[in-house]
mmCIF file of C-alpha atoms in Angstrom:
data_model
loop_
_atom_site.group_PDB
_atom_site.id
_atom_site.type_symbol
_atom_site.label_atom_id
_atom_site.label_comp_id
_atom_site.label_asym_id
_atom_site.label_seq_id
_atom_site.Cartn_x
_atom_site.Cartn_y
_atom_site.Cartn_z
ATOM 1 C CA UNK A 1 113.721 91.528 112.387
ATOM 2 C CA UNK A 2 115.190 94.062 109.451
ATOM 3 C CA UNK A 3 114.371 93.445 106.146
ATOM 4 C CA UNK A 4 116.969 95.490 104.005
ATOM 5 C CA UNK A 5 115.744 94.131 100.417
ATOM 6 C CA UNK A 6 112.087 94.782 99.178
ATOM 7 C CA UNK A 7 110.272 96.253 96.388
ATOM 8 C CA UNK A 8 107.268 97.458 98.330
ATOM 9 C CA UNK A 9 107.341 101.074 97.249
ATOM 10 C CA UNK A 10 104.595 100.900 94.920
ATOM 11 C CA UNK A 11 104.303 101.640 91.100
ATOM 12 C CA UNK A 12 107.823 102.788 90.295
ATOM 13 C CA UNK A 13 109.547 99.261 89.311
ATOM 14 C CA UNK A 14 108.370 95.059 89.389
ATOM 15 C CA UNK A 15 107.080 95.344 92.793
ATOM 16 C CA UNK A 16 104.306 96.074 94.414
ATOM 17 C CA UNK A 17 101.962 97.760 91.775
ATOM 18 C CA UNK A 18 99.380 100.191 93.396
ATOM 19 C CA UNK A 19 99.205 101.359 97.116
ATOM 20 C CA UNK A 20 97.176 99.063 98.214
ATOM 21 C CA UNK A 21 99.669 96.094 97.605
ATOM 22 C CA UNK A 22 102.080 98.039 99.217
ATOM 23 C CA UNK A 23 99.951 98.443 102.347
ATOM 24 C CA UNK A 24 99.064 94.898 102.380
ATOM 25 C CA UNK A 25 102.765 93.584 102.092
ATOM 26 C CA UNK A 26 103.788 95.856 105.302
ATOM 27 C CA UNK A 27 100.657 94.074 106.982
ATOM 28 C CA UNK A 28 102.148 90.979 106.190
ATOM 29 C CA UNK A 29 105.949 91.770 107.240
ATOM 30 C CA UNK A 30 105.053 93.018 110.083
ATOM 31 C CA UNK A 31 102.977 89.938 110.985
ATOM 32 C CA UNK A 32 105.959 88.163 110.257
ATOM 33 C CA UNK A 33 107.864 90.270 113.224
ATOM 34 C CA UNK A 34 109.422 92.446 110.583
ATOM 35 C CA UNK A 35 109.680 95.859 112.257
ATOM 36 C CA UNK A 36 111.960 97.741 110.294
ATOM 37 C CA UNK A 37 112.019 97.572 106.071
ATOM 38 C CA UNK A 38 114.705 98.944 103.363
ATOM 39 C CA UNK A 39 112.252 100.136 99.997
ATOM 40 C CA UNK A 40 114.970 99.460 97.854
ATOM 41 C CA UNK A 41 113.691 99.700 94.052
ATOM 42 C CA UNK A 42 115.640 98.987 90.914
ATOM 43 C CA UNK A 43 117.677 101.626 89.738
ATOM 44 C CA UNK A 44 118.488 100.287 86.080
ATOM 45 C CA UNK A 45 119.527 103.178 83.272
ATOM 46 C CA UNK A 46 117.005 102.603 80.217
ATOM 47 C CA UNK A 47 114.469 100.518 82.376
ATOM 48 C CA UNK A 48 113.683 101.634 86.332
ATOM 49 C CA UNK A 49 114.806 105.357 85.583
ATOM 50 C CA UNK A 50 114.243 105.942 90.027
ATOM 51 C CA UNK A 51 117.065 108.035 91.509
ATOM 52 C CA UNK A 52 117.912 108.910 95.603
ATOM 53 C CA UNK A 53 115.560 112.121 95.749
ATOM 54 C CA UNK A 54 113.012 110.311 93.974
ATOM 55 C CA UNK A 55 113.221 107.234 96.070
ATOM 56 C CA UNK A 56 112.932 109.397 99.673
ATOM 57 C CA UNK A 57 109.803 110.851 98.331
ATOM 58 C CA UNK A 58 108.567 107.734 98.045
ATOM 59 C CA UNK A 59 109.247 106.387 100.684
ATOM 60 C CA UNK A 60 108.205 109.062 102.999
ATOM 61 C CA UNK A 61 104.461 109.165 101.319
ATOM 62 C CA UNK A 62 104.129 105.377 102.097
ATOM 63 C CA UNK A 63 106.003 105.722 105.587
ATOM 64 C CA UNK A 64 102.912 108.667 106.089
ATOM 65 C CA UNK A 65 100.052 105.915 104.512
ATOM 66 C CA UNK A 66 101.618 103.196 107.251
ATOM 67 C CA UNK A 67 101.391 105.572 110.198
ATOM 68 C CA UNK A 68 98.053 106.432 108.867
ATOM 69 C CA UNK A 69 96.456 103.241 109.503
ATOM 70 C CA UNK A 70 98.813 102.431 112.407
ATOM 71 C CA UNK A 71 100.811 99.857 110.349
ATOM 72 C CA UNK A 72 103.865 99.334 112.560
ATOM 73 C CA UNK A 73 106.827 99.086 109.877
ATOM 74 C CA UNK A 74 109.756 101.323 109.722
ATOM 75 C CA UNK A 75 110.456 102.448 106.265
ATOM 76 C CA UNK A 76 114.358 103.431 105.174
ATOM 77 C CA UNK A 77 115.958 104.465 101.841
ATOM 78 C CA UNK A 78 118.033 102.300 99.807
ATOM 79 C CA UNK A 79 117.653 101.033 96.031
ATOM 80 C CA UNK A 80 118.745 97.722 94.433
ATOM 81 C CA UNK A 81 121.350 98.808 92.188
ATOM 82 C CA UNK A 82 123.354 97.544 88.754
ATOM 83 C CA UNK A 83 127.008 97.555 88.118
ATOM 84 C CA UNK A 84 126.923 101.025 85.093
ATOM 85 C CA UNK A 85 129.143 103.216 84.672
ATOM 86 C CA UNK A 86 129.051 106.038 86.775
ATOM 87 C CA UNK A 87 128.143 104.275 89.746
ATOM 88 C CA UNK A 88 130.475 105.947 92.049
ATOM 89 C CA UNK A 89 129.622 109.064 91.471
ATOM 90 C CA UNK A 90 126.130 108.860 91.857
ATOM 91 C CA UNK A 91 126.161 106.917 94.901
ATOM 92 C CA UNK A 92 128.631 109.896 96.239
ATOM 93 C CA UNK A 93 126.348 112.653 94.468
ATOM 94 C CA UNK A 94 122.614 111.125 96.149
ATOM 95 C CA UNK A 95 121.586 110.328 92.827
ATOM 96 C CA UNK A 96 121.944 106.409 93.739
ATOM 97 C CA UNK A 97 120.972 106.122 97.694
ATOM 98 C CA UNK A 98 122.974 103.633 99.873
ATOM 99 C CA UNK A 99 120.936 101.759 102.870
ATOM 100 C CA UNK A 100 119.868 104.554 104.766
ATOM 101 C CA UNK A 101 122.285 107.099 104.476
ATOM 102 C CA UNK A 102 125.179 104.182 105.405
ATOM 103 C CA UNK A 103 128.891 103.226 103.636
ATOM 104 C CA UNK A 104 126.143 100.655 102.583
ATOM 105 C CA UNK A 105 124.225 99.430 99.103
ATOM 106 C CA UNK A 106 122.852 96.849 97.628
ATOM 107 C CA UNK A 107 124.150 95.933 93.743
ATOM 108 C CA UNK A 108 122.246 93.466 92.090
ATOM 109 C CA UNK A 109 124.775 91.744 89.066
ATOM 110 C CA UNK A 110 123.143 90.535 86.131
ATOM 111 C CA UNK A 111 121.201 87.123 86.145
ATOM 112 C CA UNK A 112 122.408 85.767 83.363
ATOM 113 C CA UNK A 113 125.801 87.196 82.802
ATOM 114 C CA UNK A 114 128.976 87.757 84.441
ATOM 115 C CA UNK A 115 130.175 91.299 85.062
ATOM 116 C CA UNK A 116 132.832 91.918 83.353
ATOM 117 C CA UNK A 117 135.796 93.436 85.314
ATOM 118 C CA UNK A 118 133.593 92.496 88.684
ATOM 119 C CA UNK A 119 136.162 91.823 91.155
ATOM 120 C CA UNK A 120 138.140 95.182 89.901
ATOM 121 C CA UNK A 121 134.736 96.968 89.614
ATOM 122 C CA UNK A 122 134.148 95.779 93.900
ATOM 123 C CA UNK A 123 137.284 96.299 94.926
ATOM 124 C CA UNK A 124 137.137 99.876 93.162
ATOM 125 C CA UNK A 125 134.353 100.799 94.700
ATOM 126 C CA UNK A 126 135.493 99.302 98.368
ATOM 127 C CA UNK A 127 138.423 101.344 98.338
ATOM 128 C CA UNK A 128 135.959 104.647 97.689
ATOM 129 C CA UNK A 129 134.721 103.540 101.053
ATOM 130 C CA UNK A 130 131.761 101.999 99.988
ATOM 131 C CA UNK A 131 130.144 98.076 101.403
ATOM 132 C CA UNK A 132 128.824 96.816 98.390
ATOM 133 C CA UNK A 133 126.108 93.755 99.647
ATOM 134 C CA UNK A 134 125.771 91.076 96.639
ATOM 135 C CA UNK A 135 122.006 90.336 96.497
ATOM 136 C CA UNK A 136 121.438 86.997 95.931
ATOM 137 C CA UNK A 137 123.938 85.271 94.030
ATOM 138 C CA UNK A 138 122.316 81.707 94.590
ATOM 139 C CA UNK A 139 119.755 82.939 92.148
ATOM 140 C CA UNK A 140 122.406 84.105 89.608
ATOM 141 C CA UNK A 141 122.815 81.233 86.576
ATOM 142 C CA UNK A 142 126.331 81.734 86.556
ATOM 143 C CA UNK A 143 126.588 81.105 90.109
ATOM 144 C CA UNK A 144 127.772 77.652 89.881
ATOM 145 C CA UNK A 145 130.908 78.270 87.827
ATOM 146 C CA UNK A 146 132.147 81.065 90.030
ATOM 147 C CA UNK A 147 131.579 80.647 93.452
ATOM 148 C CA UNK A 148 134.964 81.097 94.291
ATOM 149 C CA UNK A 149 134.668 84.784 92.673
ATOM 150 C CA UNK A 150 132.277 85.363 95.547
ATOM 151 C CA UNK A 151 134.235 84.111 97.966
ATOM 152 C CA UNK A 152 137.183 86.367 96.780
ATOM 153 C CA UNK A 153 134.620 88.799 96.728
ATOM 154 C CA UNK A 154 133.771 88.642 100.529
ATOM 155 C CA UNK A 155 137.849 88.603 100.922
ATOM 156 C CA UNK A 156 137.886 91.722 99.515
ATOM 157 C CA UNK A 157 135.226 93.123 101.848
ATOM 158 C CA UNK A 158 131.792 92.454 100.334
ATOM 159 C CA UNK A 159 128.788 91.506 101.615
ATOM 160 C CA UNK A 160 126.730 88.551 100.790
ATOM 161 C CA UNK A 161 122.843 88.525 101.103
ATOM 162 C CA UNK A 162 120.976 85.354 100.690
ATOM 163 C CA UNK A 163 117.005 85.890 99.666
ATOM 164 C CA UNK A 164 114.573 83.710 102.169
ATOM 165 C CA UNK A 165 112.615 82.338 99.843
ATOM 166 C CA UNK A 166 115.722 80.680 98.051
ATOM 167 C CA UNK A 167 115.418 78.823 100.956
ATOM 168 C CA UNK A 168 112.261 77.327 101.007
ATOM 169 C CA UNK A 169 111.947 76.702 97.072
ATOM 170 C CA UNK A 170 110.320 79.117 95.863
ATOM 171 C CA UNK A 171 112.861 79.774 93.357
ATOM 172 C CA UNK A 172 113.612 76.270 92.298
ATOM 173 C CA UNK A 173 115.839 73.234 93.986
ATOM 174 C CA UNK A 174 118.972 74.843 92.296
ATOM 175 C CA UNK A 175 118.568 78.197 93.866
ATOM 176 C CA UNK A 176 117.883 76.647 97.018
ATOM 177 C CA UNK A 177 120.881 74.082 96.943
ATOM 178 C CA UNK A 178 122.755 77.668 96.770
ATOM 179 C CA UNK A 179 121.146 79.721 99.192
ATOM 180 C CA UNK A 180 121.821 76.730 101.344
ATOM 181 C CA UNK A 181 125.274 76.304 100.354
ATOM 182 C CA UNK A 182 126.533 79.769 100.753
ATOM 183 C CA UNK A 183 125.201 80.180 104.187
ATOM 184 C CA UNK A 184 126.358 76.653 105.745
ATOM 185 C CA UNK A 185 129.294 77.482 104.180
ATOM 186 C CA UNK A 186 129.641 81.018 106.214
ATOM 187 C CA UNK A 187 129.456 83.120 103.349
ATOM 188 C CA UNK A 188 126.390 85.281 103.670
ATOM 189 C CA UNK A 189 126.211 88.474 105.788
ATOM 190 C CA UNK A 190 122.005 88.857 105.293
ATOM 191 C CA UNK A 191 119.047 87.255 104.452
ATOM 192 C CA UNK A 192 116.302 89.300 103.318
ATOM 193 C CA UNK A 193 113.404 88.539 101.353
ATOM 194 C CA UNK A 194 113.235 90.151 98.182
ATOM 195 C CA UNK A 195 109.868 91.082 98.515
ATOM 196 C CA UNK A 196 107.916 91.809 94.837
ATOM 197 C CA UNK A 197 104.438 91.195 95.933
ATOM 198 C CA UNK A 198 101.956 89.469 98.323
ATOM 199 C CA UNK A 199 102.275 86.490 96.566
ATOM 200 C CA UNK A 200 104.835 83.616 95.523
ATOM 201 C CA UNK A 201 107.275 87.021 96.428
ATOM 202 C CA UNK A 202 106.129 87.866 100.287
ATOM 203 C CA UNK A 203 107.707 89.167 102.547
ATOM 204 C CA UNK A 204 108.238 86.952 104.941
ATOM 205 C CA UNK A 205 111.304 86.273 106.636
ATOM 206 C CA UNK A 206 110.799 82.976 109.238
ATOM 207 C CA UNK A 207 110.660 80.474 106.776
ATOM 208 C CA UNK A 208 114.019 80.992 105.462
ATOM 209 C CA UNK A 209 115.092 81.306 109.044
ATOM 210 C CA UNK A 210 114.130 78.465 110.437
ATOM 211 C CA UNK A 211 116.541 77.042 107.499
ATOM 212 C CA UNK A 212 119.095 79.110 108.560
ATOM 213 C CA UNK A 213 119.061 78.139 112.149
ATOM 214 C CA UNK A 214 119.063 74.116 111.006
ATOM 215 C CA UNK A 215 122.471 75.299 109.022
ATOM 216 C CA UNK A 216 124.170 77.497 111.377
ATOM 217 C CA UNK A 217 122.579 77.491 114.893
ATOM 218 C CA UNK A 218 120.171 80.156 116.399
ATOM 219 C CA UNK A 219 123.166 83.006 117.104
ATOM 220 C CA UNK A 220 124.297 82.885 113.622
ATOM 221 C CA UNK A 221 121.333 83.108 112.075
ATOM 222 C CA UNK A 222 119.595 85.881 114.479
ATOM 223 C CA UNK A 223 122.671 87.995 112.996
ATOM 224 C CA UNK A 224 121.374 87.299 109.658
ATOM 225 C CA UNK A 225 118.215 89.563 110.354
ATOM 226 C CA UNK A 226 119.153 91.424 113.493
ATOM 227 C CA UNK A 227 122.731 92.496 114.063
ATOM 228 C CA UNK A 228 124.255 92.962 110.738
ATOM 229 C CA UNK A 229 120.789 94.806 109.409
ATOM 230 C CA UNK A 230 121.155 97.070 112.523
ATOM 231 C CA UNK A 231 125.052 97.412 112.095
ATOM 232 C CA UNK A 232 124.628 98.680 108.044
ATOM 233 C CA UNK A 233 121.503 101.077 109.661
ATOM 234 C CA UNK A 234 123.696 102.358 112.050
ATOM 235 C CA UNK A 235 126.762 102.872 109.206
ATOM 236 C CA UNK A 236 128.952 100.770 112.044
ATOM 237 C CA UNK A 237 132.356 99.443 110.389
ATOM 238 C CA UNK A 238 131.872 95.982 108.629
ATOM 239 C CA UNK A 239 134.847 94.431 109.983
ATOM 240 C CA UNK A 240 133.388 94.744 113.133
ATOM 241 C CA UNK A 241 130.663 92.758 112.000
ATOM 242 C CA UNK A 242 132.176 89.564 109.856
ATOM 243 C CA UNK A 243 131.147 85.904 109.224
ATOM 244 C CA UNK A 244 131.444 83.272 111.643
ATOM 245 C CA UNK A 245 134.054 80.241 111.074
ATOM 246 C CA UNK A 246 131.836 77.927 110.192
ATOM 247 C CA UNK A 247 134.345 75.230 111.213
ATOM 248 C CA UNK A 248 132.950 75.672 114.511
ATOM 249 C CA UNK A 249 129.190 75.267 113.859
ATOM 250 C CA UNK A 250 128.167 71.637 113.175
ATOM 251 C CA UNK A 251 130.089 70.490 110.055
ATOM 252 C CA UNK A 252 128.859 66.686 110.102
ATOM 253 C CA UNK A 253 125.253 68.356 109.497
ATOM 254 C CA UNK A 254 126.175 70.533 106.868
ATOM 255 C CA UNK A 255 128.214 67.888 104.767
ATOM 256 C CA UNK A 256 125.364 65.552 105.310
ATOM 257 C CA UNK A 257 123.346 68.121 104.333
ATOM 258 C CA UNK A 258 124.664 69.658 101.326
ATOM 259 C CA UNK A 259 125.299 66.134 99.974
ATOM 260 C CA UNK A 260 121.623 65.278 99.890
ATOM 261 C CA UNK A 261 120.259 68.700 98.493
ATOM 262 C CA UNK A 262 123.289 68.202 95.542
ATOM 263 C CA UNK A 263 122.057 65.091 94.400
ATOM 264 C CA UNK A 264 118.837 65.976 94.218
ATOM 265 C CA UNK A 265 119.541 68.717 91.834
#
């Protein structure tokens, strides 16, 4: 599997804190059959100050400490990134890295507050050629009043990605309903796992995809951590890559489904 969401680089944001940590998270990814991992730290102006050139230095020091010790994970570039102004030109100077080098990045909105402008500000920076992925809006507080922005969103040609652990509850019974919800639905491109830590935020991937596979069916869901991941590695055209009709993939269980998980919240 491809993990393209983690903050395993260690000491330069919330993640892992020393090396160690960061050596023992890669232990446990790729115990979980993760083979191949985006470090993708915060990039936030006035709190994670990381940039592109700072990242891939990084990166490359722990990718030498893995080989090392004969740690099998792949390491690749990427940061998790806030809508600021400027953000087009520093993903086209370097300054903010995309997903190895891809049309590719992940943009993390604010928790508690809408963008402002967010449609205009994705569809701006689409049409610079750019696949901005959405990291996990079930986690978002606003989520519940505008889920059909993200669907207009994905219209417009954005990605979704779902964290695993919203899955499984580690983030609370609302989170989950949504993780759960906006991949039965057929709106979610990715899961990944977030990954902060070796604790309540591993990374581990088969939890949340043996929920996946109850939702959408084994084929669906192995393109949720295996084709799509290798698709934005390989910078190969999203279109070519979209969401399955979920009309076609067990609605009965997904009503039922959704239903219970709603009233329960």
């Amino acid at each position: 599997m491809i993990d393209l969401h983690s903050h395993i680089l260690p000491g330069i944001d919330d993640g892992a804190k020393t090396l160690d940590e960061s050596l023992a998270m890669a232990r446990i990814a790729v115990d979980d059959g993760i083979h191949t991992m985006a470090c993708t730290p915060h990039i936030y102006p006035g709190m994670y100050m990381n940039d592109g050139p700072g990242i891939a230095q990084a990166c490359a020091r722990l990718q030498a400490e893995l080989d090392q010790r004969d740690i099998t994970l792949k390491l690749v570039v990427g940061a998790d990134v806030h809508l600021v102004p400027g953000l087009i030109d520093g993903l086209k100077s370097g300054q903010v890295p995309t997903l190895h080098g891809s049309r590719y990045f992940l943009l993390e909105p604010s928790h508690t507050t809408p963008p402002p402008q967010l449609e205009a500000s994705v569809f701006h920076l689409i049409t610079e050629g750019y696949t901005p992925i959405i990291t996990h809006p079930e986690r978002l507080s606003w989520v519940e009043s505008h889920y059909p922005v993200f669907l207009r969103l994905i219209e417009q040609g954005a990605w979704m990605q779902v964290t695993a652990g919203a899955l499984t509850g580690v983030f609370g019974k609302r989170a989950r309903y949504w993780g759960e919800r906006f991949i039965g639905e057929g709106h979610t491109h990715l899961l990944a796992t977030d990954a902060h830590s070796t604790g309540r935020r591993l990374p581990r991937l088969t939890e949340g995809l043996a929920v996946a596979r109850r939702l959408v069916g084994d084929q669906e869901a192995s393109r949720l951590v295996n084709e799509r991941p290798a698709a934005v590695l390989d910078n190969l055209p999203p279109q070519d890559f979209g969401l399955t009709p979920m009309e076609a993939v067990r609605p009965s269980v997904i009503s039922t489904w959704f239903s219970r998980r709603r009233a329960s919240l």
